[in-house]
Short mmCIF file of C-alpha atoms in Angstrom, two decimals:
data_model
loop_
_atom_site.label_atom_id
_atom_site.label_comp_id
_atom_site.label_asym_id
_atom_site.label_seq_id
_atom_site.Cartn_x
_atom_site.Cartn_y
_atom_site.Cartn_z
CA MET A 1 16.13 0.73 -13.99
CA PRO A 2 12.78 -1.06 -14.50
CA PRO A 3 11.52 -2.81 -11.34
CA GLU A 4 11.59 -6.22 -13.01
CA ASN A 5 15.34 -5.85 -13.60
CA ARG A 6 16.25 -4.95 -10.02
CA THR A 7 17.80 -7.46 -7.67
CA PHE A 8 16.51 -8.11 -4.17
CA ILE A 9 19.44 -6.13 -2.76
CA GLU A 10 18.72 -3.18 -5.06
CA GLU A 11 15.05 -3.17 -4.03
CA ALA A 12 16.07 -3.28 -0.36
CA ARG A 13 18.47 -0.38 -0.86
CA ARG A 14 15.79 1.68 -2.64
CA ALA A 15 13.34 0.99 0.20
CA GLN A 16 15.95 2.09 2.74
CA ILE A 17 16.61 5.34 0.88
CA ILE A 18 12.89 6.10 0.56
CA GLU A 19 12.39 5.48 4.28
CA CYS A 20 15.27 7.80 5.11
CA ALA A 21 13.89 10.44 2.75
CA ILE A 22 10.55 10.24 4.57
CA ASP A 23 12.33 10.67 7.91
CA VAL A 24 14.28 13.70 6.68
CA LEU A 25 11.21 15.32 5.08
CA ALA A 26 9.20 14.83 8.27
CA GLU A 27 11.95 16.14 10.53
CA HIS A 28 13.52 18.94 8.49
CA GLY A 29 10.90 19.96 5.91
CA TYR A 30 11.06 19.97 2.14
CA ALA A 31 13.37 22.98 1.73
CA ARG A 32 16.06 21.46 3.94
CA THR A 33 15.73 17.95 2.53
CA THR A 34 18.85 17.51 0.43
CA MET A 35 20.47 14.48 -1.13
CA ALA A 36 23.37 14.96 1.28
CA ARG A 37 21.10 14.95 4.32
CA ILE A 38 19.26 11.84 3.12
CA ALA A 39 22.58 10.14 2.40
CA GLU A 40 23.78 10.98 5.90
CA GLN A 41 20.58 9.55 7.38
CA ALA A 42 21.02 6.36 5.33
CA ARG A 43 24.78 6.23 5.98
CA ILE A 44 25.57 6.01 2.30
CA SER A 45 27.04 8.33 -0.32
CA THR A 46 24.95 10.67 -2.45
CA GLY A 47 26.25 8.70 -5.42
CA VAL A 48 24.32 5.65 -4.23
CA ILE A 49 21.11 7.69 -4.17
CA SER A 50 21.83 9.02 -7.65
CA TYR A 51 22.44 5.49 -8.90
CA HIS A 52 19.03 4.31 -7.70
CA PHE A 53 16.93 7.42 -8.33
CA GLY A 54 18.85 9.82 -10.56
CA GLY A 55 18.05 12.96 -8.58
CA LYS A 56 15.94 14.57 -5.88
CA ARG A 57 12.84 14.88 -8.05
CA GLN A 58 12.81 11.17 -8.87
CA LEU A 59 13.34 10.33 -5.20
CA ILE A 60 10.48 12.64 -4.18
CA GLU A 61 8.24 10.94 -6.73
CA ALA A 62 9.23 7.58 -5.22
CA VAL A 63 8.31 8.88 -1.76
CA VAL A 64 4.88 9.93 -3.04
CA ALA A 65 4.40 6.47 -4.57
CA GLU A 66 5.45 4.77 -1.33
CA VAL A 67 3.10 6.81 0.86
CA ALA A 68 0.29 6.16 -1.63
CA LYS A 69 1.03 2.44 -1.45
CA LEU A 70 0.90 2.49 2.35
CA ALA A 71 -2.50 4.15 2.16
CA THR A 72 -3.78 1.84 -0.57
CA ASP A 73 -2.67 -1.30 1.27
CA MET A 74 -4.61 -0.14 4.33
CA MET A 75 -7.71 1.12 2.54
CA VAL A 76 -8.45 -1.18 -0.39
CA PRO A 77 -9.09 -4.42 1.55
CA ARG A 78 -11.55 -2.60 3.83
CA ILE A 79 -13.37 -1.00 0.92
CA LEU A 80 -13.62 -4.20 -1.12
CA ALA A 81 -14.93 -6.12 1.90
CA GLN A 82 -18.08 -3.99 2.05
CA PRO A 83 -21.42 -5.39 0.82
CA ASN A 84 -22.59 -2.20 -0.89
CA ALA A 85 -21.40 1.18 -2.12
CA THR A 86 -22.76 3.11 0.86
CA GLU A 87 -20.63 1.07 3.25
CA ALA A 88 -17.71 1.21 0.80
CA LEU A 89 -17.83 5.02 0.91
CA ARG A 90 -17.91 4.86 4.70
CA ALA A 91 -14.89 2.54 4.66
CA TYR A 92 -13.12 4.86 2.22
CA LEU A 93 -13.51 7.82 4.56
CA GLU A 94 -12.77 5.92 7.77
CA SER A 95 -9.68 4.13 6.44
CA ASN A 96 -8.32 7.32 4.86
CA LEU A 97 -8.44 9.17 8.15
CA GLU A 98 -7.22 6.14 10.07
CA PHE A 99 -4.16 6.12 7.81
CA MET A 100 -3.45 9.67 8.93
CA ARG A 101 -3.59 8.58 12.56
CA VAL A 102 -1.35 5.55 12.14
CA HIS A 103 1.23 6.87 9.68
CA ARG A 104 2.05 10.33 11.01
CA LYS A 105 5.61 10.51 9.64
CA PRO A 106 4.75 9.50 6.03
CA LEU A 107 1.78 11.85 6.23
CA LEU A 108 3.99 14.76 7.31
CA ALA A 109 6.47 13.96 4.54
CA LEU A 110 3.65 13.99 1.98
CA VAL A 111 2.29 17.28 3.33
CA GLU A 112 5.75 18.81 2.90
CA ILE A 113 5.89 17.62 -0.70
CA VAL A 114 2.37 18.77 -1.56
CA THR A 115 2.93 22.16 0.08
CA HIS A 116 6.45 23.01 -1.03
CA ALA A 117 7.51 20.93 -4.04
CA THR A 118 7.19 22.39 -7.52
CA GLY A 119 7.41 20.98 -11.01
CA ASP A 120 10.69 21.54 -12.82
CA ASP A 121 10.93 22.94 -16.36
CA GLY A 122 7.21 22.68 -16.98
CA ASP A 123 6.90 19.22 -15.41
CA PRO A 124 3.80 18.59 -13.30
CA HIS A 125 3.90 18.78 -9.52
CA PRO A 126 5.32 15.53 -8.05
CA TYR A 127 1.92 14.85 -6.42
CA ALA A 128 -0.19 15.72 -9.48
CA ARG A 129 -0.44 12.20 -10.88
CA GLN A 130 -1.27 10.66 -7.51
CA ALA A 131 -3.94 13.30 -6.87
CA GLU A 132 -5.63 12.31 -10.12
CA VAL A 133 -5.35 8.61 -9.26
CA ALA A 134 -7.07 9.31 -5.93
CA ILE A 135 -9.96 11.03 -7.73
CA SER A 136 -10.22 8.18 -10.24
CA ASP A 137 -10.24 5.50 -7.52
CA LEU A 138 -12.93 7.32 -5.54
CA ARG A 139 -15.07 7.65 -8.65
CA LYS A 140 -15.19 3.84 -8.85
CA VAL A 141 -16.98 3.77 -5.49
CA LEU A 142 -19.33 6.54 -6.57
CA ASP A 143 -20.06 4.78 -9.85
CA TRP A 144 -20.82 1.58 -7.94
CA GLY A 145 -23.38 3.44 -5.86
CA GLN A 146 -25.05 5.07 -8.85
CA ARG A 147 -25.26 1.81 -10.77
CA SER A 148 -26.72 0.00 -7.76
CA GLY A 149 -29.28 2.75 -7.21
CA GLU A 150 -27.95 3.65 -3.74
CA PHE A 151 -26.62 7.05 -4.81
CA ARG A 152 -28.48 9.88 -6.45
CA ASP A 153 -27.59 11.27 -9.85
CA PHE A 154 -24.61 13.64 -9.50
CA ASP A 155 -21.43 14.44 -11.39
CA GLN A 156 -18.95 11.86 -10.15
CA ARG A 157 -15.82 13.93 -10.65
CA SER A 158 -17.28 16.94 -8.84
CA MET A 159 -18.38 14.79 -5.91
CA ALA A 160 -15.00 13.04 -5.79
CA ILE A 161 -13.22 16.41 -5.72
CA ALA A 162 -15.48 17.57 -2.87
CA ILE A 163 -14.78 14.42 -0.84
CA ARG A 164 -11.05 14.57 -1.49
CA GLY A 165 -11.04 18.26 -0.60
CA ALA A 166 -12.55 17.49 2.80
CA ILE A 167 -10.06 14.68 3.42
CA ASP A 168 -7.05 16.67 2.24
CA ALA A 169 -7.90 19.49 4.65
CA VAL A 170 -7.39 17.16 7.62
CA PRO A 171 -3.58 16.71 7.75
CA GLY A 172 -2.89 20.35 8.57
CA MET A 173 -5.30 20.26 11.50
CA LEU A 174 -4.10 16.89 12.69
CA LEU A 175 -0.41 17.76 12.59
CA ASN A 176 -0.79 21.21 14.18
CA ASP A 177 -3.24 20.29 16.94
CA PRO A 178 -2.28 17.29 19.10
CA GLY A 179 -5.74 17.28 20.66
CA PHE A 180 -7.62 17.28 17.38
CA ASP A 181 -10.63 14.95 17.60
CA LEU A 182 -10.16 12.78 14.52
CA ASP A 183 -12.89 10.34 15.55
CA LEU A 184 -15.48 13.12 15.73
CA LEU A 185 -14.43 14.49 12.35
CA THR A 186 -14.56 11.01 10.82
CA ARG A 187 -18.14 10.53 12.01
CA GLU A 188 -19.15 13.95 10.69
CA LEU A 189 -17.58 13.36 7.27
CA VAL A 190 -19.26 9.96 6.99
CA THR A 191 -22.63 11.51 7.85
CA THR A 192 -22.11 14.49 5.53
CA PHE A 193 -21.18 12.48 2.45
CA THR A 194 -23.69 9.71 3.14
CA LEU A 195 -26.40 12.35 3.05
CA ALA A 196 -24.83 14.12 0.06
CA THR A 197 -24.68 11.00 -2.10
CA ARG A 198 -27.72 8.91 -1.18
CA ARG A 199 -30.80 8.69 -3.33
CA GLN A 200 -33.85 10.25 -1.73
CA PRO A 201 -36.89 7.95 -1.32
#
């Protein structure tokens, strides 16, 4: 059902199911996340989940979209508030890693999906579209810096992939090591990519 045709109650029910799916993914892992287990967590029937999402794949895609929205809502205002592209890149890195600190359960759910989910019948991985959106959004910051003259001439997509690769390596360390120094890593990544992107005098 298109979002514009859903009632307030239907939207609330969908949000509840997505939240329960995140809880189950984070607690039990992707392989043991079933419609029945999510329904039990939400105290509803599996039929209600099927009504709103159709099946597990559609629900997983909704979870990816929800986690992405949580991250976007945290990051975008900070990035747009910056006076130049150099500071916007700093804000991008800092807010991305801050999201990982604040939203551990959604982060773990997303890691489970990225690590264990597969595309069905030739369909792309449930995270594939969001991964490409992340690259595209980051390229906007890089393009800003190149147009303003702050950043050197480099291939934007390659640089965006390098930055995302560094960021995407963090969740495994963060989730497996309670003492992991996220602040130190954040500072190092900011320094590394500030130096990697800036135009030399």
